[in-house]
Short mmCIF file of C-alpha atoms in Angstrom, two decimals:
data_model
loop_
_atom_site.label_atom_id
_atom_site.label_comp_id
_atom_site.label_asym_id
_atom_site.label_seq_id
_atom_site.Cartn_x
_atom_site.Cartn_y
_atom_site.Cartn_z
CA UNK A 1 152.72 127.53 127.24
CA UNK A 2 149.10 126.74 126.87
CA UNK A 3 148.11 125.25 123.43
CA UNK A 4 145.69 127.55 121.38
CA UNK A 5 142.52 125.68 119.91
CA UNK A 6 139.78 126.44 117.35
CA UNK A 7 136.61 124.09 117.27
CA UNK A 8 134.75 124.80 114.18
CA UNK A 9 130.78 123.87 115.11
CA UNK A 10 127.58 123.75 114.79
CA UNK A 11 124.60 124.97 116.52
CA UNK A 12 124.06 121.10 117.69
CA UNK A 13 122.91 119.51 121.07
CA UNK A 14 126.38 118.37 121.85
CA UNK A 15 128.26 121.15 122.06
CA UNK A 16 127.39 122.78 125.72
CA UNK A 17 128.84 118.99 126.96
CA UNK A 18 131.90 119.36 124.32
CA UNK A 19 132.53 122.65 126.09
CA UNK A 20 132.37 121.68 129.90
CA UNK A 21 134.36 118.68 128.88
CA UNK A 22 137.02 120.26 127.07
CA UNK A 23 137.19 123.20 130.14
CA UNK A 24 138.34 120.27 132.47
CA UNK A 25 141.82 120.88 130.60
CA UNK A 26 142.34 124.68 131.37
CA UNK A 27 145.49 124.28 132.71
CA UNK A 28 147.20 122.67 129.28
CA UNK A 29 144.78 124.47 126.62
CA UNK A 30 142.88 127.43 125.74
CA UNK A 31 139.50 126.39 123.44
CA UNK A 32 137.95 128.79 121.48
CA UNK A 33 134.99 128.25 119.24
CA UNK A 34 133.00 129.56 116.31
CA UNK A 35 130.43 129.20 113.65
CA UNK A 36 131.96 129.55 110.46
CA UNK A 37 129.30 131.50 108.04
CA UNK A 38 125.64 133.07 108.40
CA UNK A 39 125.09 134.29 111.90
CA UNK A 40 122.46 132.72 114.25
CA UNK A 41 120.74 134.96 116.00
CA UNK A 42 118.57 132.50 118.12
CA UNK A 43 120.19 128.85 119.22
CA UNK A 44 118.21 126.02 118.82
CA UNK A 45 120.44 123.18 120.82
CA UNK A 46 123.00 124.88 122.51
CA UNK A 47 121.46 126.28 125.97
CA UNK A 48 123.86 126.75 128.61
CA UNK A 49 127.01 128.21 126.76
CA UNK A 50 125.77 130.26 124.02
CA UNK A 51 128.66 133.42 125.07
CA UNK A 52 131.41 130.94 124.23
CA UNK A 53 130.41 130.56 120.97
CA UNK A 54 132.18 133.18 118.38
CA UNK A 55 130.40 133.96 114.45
CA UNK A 56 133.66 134.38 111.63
CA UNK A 57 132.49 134.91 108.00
CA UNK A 58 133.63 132.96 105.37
CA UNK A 59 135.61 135.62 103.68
CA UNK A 60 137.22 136.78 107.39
CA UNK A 61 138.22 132.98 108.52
CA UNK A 62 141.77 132.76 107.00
CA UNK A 63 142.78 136.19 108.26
CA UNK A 64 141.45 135.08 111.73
CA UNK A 65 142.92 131.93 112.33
CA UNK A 66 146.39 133.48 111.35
CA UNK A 67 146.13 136.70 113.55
CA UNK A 68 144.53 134.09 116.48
CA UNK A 69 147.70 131.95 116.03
CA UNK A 70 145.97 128.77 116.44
CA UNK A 71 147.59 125.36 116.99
CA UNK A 72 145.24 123.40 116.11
CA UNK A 73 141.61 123.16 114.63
CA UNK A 74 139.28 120.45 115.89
CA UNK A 75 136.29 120.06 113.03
CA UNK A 76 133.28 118.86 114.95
CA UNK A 77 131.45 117.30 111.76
CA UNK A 78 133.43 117.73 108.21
CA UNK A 79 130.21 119.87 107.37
CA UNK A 80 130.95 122.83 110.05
CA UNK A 81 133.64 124.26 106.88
CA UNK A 82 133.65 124.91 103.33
CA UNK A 83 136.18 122.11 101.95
CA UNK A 84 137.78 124.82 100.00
CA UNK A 85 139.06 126.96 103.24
CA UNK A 86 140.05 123.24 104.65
CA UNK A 87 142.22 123.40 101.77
CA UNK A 88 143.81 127.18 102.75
CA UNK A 89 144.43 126.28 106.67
CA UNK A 90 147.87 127.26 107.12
CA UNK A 91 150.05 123.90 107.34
CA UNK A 92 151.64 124.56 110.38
CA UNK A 93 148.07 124.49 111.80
CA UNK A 94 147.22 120.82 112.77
CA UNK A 95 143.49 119.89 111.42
CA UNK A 96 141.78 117.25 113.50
CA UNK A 97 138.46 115.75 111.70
CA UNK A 98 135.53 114.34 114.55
CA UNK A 99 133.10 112.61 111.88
CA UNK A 100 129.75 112.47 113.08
CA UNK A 101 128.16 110.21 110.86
CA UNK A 102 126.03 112.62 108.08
CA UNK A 103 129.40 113.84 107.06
CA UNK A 104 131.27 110.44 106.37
CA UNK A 105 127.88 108.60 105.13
CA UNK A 106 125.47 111.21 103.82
CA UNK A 107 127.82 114.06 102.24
CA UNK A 108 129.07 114.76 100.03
CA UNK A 109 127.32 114.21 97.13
CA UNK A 110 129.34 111.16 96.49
CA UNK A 111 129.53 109.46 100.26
CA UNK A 112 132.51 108.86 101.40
CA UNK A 113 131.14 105.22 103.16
CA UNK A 114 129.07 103.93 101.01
CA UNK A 115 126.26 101.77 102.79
CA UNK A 116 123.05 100.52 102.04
CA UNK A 117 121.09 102.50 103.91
CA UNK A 118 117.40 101.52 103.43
CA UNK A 119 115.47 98.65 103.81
CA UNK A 120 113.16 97.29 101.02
CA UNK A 121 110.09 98.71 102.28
CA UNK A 122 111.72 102.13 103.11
CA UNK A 123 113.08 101.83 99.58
CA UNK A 124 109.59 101.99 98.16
CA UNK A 125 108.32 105.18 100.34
CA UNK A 126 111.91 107.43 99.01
CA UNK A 127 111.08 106.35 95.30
CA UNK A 128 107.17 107.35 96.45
CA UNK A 129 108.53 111.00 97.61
CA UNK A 130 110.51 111.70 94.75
CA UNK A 131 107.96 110.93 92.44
CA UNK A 132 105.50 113.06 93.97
CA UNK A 133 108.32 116.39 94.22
CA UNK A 134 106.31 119.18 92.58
CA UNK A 135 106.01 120.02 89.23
CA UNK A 136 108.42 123.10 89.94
CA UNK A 137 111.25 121.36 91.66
CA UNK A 138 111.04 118.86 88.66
CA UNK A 139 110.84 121.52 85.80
CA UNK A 140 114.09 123.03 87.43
CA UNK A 141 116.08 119.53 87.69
CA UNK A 142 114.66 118.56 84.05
CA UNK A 143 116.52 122.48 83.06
CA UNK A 144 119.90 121.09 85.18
CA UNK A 145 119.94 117.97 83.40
CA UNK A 146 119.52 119.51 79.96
CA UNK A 147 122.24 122.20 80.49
CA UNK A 148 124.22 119.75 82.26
CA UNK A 149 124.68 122.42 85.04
CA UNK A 150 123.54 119.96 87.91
CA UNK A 151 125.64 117.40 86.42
CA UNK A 152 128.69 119.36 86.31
CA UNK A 153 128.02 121.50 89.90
CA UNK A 154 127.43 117.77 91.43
CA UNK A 155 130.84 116.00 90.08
CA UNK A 156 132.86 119.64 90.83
CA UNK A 157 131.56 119.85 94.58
CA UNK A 158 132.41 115.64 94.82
CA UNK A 159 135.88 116.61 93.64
CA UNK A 160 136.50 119.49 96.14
CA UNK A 161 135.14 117.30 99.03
CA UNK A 162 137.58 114.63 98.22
CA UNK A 163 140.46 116.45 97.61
CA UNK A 164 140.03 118.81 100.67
CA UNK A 165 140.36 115.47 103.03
CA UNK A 166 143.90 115.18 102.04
CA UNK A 167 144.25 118.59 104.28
CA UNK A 168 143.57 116.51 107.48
CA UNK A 169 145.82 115.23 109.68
CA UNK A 170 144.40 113.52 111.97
CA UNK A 171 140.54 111.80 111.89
CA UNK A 172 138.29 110.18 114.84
CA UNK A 173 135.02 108.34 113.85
CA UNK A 174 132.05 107.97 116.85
CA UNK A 175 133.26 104.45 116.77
CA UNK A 176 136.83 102.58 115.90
CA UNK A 177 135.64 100.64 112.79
CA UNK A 178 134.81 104.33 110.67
CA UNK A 179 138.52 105.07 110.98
CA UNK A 180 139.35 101.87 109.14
CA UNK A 181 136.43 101.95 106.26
CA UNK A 182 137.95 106.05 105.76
CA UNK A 183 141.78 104.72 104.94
CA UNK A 184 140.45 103.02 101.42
CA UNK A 185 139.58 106.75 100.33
CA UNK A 186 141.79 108.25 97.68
CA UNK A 187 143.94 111.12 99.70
CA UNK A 188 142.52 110.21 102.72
CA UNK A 189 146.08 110.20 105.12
CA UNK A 190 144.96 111.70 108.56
CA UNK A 191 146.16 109.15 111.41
CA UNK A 192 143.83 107.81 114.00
CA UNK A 193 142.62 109.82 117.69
CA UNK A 194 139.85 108.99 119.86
CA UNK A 195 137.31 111.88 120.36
CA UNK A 196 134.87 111.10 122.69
CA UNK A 197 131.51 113.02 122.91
CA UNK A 198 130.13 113.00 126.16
CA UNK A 199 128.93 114.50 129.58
CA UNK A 200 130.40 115.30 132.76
CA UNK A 201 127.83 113.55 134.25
CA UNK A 202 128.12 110.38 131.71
CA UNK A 203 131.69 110.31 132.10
CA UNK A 204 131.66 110.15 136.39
CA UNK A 205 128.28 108.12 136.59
CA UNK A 206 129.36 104.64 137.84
CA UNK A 207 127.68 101.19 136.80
CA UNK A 208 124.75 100.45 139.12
CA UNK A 209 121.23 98.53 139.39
CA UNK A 210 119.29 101.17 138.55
CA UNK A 211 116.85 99.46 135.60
CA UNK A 212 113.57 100.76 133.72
CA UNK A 213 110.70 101.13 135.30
CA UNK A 214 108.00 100.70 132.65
CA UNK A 215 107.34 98.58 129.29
CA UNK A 216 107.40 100.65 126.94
CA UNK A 217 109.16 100.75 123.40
CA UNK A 218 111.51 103.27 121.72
CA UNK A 219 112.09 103.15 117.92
CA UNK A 220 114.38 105.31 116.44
CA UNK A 221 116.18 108.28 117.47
CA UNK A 222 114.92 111.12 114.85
CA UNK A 223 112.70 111.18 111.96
CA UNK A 224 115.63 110.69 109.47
CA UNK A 225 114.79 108.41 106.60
CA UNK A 226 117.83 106.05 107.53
CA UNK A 227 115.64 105.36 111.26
CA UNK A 228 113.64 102.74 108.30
CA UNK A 229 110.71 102.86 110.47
CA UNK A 230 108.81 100.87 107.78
CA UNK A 231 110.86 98.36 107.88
CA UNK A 232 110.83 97.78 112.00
CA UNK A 233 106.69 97.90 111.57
CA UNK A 234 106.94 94.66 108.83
CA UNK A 235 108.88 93.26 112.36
CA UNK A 236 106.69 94.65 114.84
CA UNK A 237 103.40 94.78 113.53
CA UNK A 238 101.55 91.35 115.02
CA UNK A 239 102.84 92.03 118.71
CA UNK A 240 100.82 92.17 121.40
CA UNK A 241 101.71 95.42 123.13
CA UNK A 242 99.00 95.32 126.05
CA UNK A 243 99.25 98.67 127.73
CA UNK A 244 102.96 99.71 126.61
CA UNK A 245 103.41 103.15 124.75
CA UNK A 246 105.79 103.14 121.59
CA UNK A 247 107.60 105.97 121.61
CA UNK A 248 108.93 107.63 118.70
CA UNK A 249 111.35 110.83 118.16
CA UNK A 250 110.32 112.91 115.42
CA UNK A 251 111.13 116.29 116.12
CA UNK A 252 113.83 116.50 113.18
CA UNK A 253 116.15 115.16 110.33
CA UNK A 254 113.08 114.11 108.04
CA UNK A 255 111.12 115.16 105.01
CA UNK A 256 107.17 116.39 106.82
CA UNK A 257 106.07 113.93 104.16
CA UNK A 258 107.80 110.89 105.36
CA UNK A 259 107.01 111.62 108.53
CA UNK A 260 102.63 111.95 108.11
CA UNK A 261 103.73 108.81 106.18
CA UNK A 262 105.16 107.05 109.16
CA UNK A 263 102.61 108.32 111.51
CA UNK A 264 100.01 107.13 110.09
CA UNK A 265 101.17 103.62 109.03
CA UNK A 266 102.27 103.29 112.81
CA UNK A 267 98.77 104.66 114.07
CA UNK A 268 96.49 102.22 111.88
CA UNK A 269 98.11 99.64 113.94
CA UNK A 270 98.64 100.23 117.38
CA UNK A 271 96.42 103.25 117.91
CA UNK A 272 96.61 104.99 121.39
CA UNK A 273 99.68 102.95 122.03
CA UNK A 274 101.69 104.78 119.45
CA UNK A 275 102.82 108.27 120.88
CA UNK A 276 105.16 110.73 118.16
CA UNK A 277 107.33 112.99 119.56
CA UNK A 278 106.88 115.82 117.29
CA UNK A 279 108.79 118.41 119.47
CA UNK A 280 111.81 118.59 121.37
CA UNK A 281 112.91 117.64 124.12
CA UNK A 282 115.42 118.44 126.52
CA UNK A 283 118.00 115.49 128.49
CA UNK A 284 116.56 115.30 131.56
CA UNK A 285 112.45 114.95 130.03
CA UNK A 286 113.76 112.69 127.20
CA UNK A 287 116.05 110.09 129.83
CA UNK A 288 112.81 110.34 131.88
CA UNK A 289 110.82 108.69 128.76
CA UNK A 290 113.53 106.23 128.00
CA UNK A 291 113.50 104.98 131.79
CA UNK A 292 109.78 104.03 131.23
CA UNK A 293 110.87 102.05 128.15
CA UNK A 294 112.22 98.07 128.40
CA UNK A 295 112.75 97.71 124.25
CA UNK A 296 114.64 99.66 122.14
CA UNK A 297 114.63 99.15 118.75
CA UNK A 298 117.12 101.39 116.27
CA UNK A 299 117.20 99.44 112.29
CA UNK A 300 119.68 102.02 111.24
CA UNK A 301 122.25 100.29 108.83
CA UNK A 302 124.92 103.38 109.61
CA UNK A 303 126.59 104.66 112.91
CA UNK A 304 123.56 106.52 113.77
CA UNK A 305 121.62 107.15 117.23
CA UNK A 306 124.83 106.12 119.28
CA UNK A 307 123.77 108.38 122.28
CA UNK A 308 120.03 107.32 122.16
CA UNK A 309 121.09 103.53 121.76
CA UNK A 310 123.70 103.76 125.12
CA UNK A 311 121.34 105.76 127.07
CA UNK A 312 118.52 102.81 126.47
CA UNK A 313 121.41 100.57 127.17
CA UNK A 314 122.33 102.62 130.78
CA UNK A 315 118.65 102.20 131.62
CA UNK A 316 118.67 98.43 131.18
CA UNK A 317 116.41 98.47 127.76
CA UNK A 318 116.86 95.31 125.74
CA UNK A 319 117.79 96.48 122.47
CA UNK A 320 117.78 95.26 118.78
CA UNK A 321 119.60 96.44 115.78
CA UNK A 322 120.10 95.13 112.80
CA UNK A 323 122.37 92.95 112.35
CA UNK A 324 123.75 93.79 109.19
CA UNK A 325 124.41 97.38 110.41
CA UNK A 326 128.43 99.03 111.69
CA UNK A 327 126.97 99.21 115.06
CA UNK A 328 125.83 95.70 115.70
CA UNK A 329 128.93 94.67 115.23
CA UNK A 330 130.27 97.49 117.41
CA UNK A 331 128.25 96.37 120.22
CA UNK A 332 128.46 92.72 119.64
CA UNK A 333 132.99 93.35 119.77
CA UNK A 334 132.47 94.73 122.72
CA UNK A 335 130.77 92.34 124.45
CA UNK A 336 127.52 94.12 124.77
CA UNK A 337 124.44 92.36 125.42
CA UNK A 338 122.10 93.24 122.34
CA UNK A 339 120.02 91.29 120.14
CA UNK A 340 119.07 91.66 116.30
CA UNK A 341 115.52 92.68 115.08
CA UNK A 342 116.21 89.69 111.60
CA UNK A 343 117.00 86.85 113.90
CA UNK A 344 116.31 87.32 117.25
CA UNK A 345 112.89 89.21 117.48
CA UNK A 346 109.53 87.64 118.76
CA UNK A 347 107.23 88.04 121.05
CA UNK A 348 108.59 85.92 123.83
CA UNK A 349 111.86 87.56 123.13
CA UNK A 350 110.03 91.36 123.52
CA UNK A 351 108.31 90.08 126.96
CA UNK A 352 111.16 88.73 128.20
CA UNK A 353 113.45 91.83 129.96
CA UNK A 354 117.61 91.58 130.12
CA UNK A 355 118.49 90.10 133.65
CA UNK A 356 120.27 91.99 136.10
CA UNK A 357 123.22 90.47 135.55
CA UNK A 358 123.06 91.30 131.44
CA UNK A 359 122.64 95.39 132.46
CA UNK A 360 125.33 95.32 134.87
CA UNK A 361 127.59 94.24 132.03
CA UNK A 362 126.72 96.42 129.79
CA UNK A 363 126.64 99.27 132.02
CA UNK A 364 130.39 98.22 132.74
CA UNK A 365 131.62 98.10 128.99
CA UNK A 366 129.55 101.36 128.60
CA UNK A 367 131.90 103.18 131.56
CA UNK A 368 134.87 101.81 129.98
CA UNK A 369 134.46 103.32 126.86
CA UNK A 370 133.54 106.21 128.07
CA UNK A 371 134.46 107.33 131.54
CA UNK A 372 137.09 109.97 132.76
CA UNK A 373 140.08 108.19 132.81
CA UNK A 374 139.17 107.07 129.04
CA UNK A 375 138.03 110.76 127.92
CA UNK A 376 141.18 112.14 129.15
CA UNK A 377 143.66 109.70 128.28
CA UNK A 378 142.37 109.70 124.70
CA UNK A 379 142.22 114.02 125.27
CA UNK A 380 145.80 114.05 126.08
CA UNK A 381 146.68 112.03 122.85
CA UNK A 382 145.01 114.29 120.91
CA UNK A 383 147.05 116.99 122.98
CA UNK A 384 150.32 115.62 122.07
CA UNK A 385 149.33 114.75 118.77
CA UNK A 386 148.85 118.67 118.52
CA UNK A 387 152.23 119.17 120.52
CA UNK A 388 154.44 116.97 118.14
CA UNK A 389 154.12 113.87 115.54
CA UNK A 390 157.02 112.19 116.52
CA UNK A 391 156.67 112.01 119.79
CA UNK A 392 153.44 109.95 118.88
CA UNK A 393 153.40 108.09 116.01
CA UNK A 394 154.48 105.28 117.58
CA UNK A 395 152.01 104.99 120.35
CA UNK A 396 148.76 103.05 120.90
CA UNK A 397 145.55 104.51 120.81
CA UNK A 398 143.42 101.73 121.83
CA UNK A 399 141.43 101.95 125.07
CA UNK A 400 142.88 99.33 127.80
#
């Protein structure tokens, strides 16, 4: 009998790949999914697979799941469902959590991984935007403040995000170390999986020599505040960039006012040779840029930008992080060639390219972590996790 499965999503750019992935399995498990809520009437990110995708109302999702006799739920983010109907899901309904990254560092309220996220001089541009918020949005928190309304709607919604965690049974972060920072949370007691989120095409393409072809730059992966652009420029701002382009996604996750901010500190210095990319773009135009590009640099202190950072990686890119951020030290257990933007950063260091033997490794520790026999083998975990504990709880979960 084929196991029944809800995945709870967003409209997000991963989900037609989640959906061809997960279809590979047809022959063990049926995959339904929905968007819990308001219903969209015009996807932004999902393209190819927009009939797959189911709308359930808030009020109508208990009474579905029950007459759908479900074995599972997979929650692709923790923000895709109101914590209080993660606290009415049936327990003989297994509840797996995929964090994403704004839903273990950013939400609620109260993080549940607390990190430092910004650098001194993005510090000073966040206190800069809140003091200029307008005079309405402060006249309504001054009125929150003095009725204590904000104070008390902020602590209750902290409370209900904590204590609807304890509903989860089993929890994958992007990467292995988010699992372990998530067991110090009070009621936090899902055991681990391994959710990958990947391609078809990322999971079957082999190592090879394939390199850049340009010498251009990349910095950051969206316009969120936690990219600390202002903090890479204090790094960046005396090189010599010749005829290279920096690239820079901006199409979304920011404030419009951090990102004229950004724009414009980045254009008083390198002119022509900074580019913004203000709109989207879709895989195959946005792999096309990063191929031009032979420096990456992501100063994200959170898991954040995974995908942009291994695609640079794929094309050969040197990259630098910093190296007080979760995914430096990701990369760096791994073995992965990559370089910090504090200690490692010059200009010799941004003229000179990774040699061929550096991007071959990489692109091998990249295809372990990631390929077919690792996406299903970590799939069919999950499967049996769903199946029963028992049979389980003993086994390893680490990648060979």
């Amino acid at each position: 009998m084929k196991l029944r499965i809800l995945n709870i999503i967003n409209d997000e750019k991963f989900i037609d790949n989640v959906i061809e992935c997960q279809d590979l399995f047809f022959m063990t498990s049926i995959h339904d999914y929905v968007i819990v809520g308001q219903e969209i009437k015009e996807f932004k990110y999902i393209k190819r697979l927009t009939s797959r995708i189911q709308f359930v109302k808030d009020r109508d999702f208990l009474s579905f799941i029950r007459e759908m006799e479900y074995d599972a739920i997979f929650l692709h983010s923790y923000v895709v469902l109101k914590p209080e109907l993660v606290l009415k899901i049936p327990k003989n309904i297994k509840v797996f959590w995929f964090a994403w990254g704004c839903d273990i560092y950013s939400l609620p309220l109260e993080p549940f991984i607390k990190i430092k996220l910004y650098g001194s001089e993005t510090e000073k541009i966040v206190k800069k935007l809140s003091e200029n918020a307008s005079n309405i949005t402060k006249l309504k928190s001054l009125i929150k403040r003095i009725t204590g309304y904000k104070k008390i709607y902020d602590k209750l919604k902290s409370q209900i995000y904590y204590r609807s965690i304890s509903r989860v049974d089993y929890f994958s972060g992007i990467i292995d170390i988010e699992y372990q920072l998530m067991t110090t949370i009070p009621n936090f007691r899902a055991k681990e999986v391994k959710y990958t989120y990947t391609s078809i095409v990322g999971m079957n393409t082999l190592p090879n020599g394939v390199r850049y072809n340009g010498n251009n730059v990349l910095i950051g992966n969206s316009a969120a505040i936690s990219n600390n652009h202002l903090d890479i420029l204090t790094y960046i701002k005396d090189v010599k960039l010749n005829d290279s382009i920096i690239y820079m996604p901006l199409s979304y996750a920011g404030p419009r006012e951090y990102v004229d901010i950004v724009k414009k500190s980045y254009m008083d210095i390198f002119n022509d040779n900074f580019i913004p990319l203000d709109t989207f773009m879709d895989y195959q135009e946005y792999s096309k840029m990063i191929s031009s590009c032979s420096v990456a640099i992501f100063f994200h202190e959170r898991q954040q930008g995974l995908g942009n950072i291994c695609l640079a990686l794929r094309n050969g890119c040197k990259v630098f992080l910093s190296e007080t951020s979760i995914l430096y030290k990701y990369f760096k257990s791994h073995g992965i060639n990559i370089f910090s933007l504090q200690s490692d950063f010059s200009q010799d260091e941004w003229n000179k390219p990774l040699t061929d033997e550096q991007i071959f490794e990489n692109k091998q520790i990249l295809y372990k972590l990631s390929c077919a026999d690792t996406y299903i083998k970590n799939m069919n975990y999950i499967f049996d996790c769903v199946i029963n504990n028992d049979h389980v709880k003993n086994m390893s979960i680490k990648n060979e």
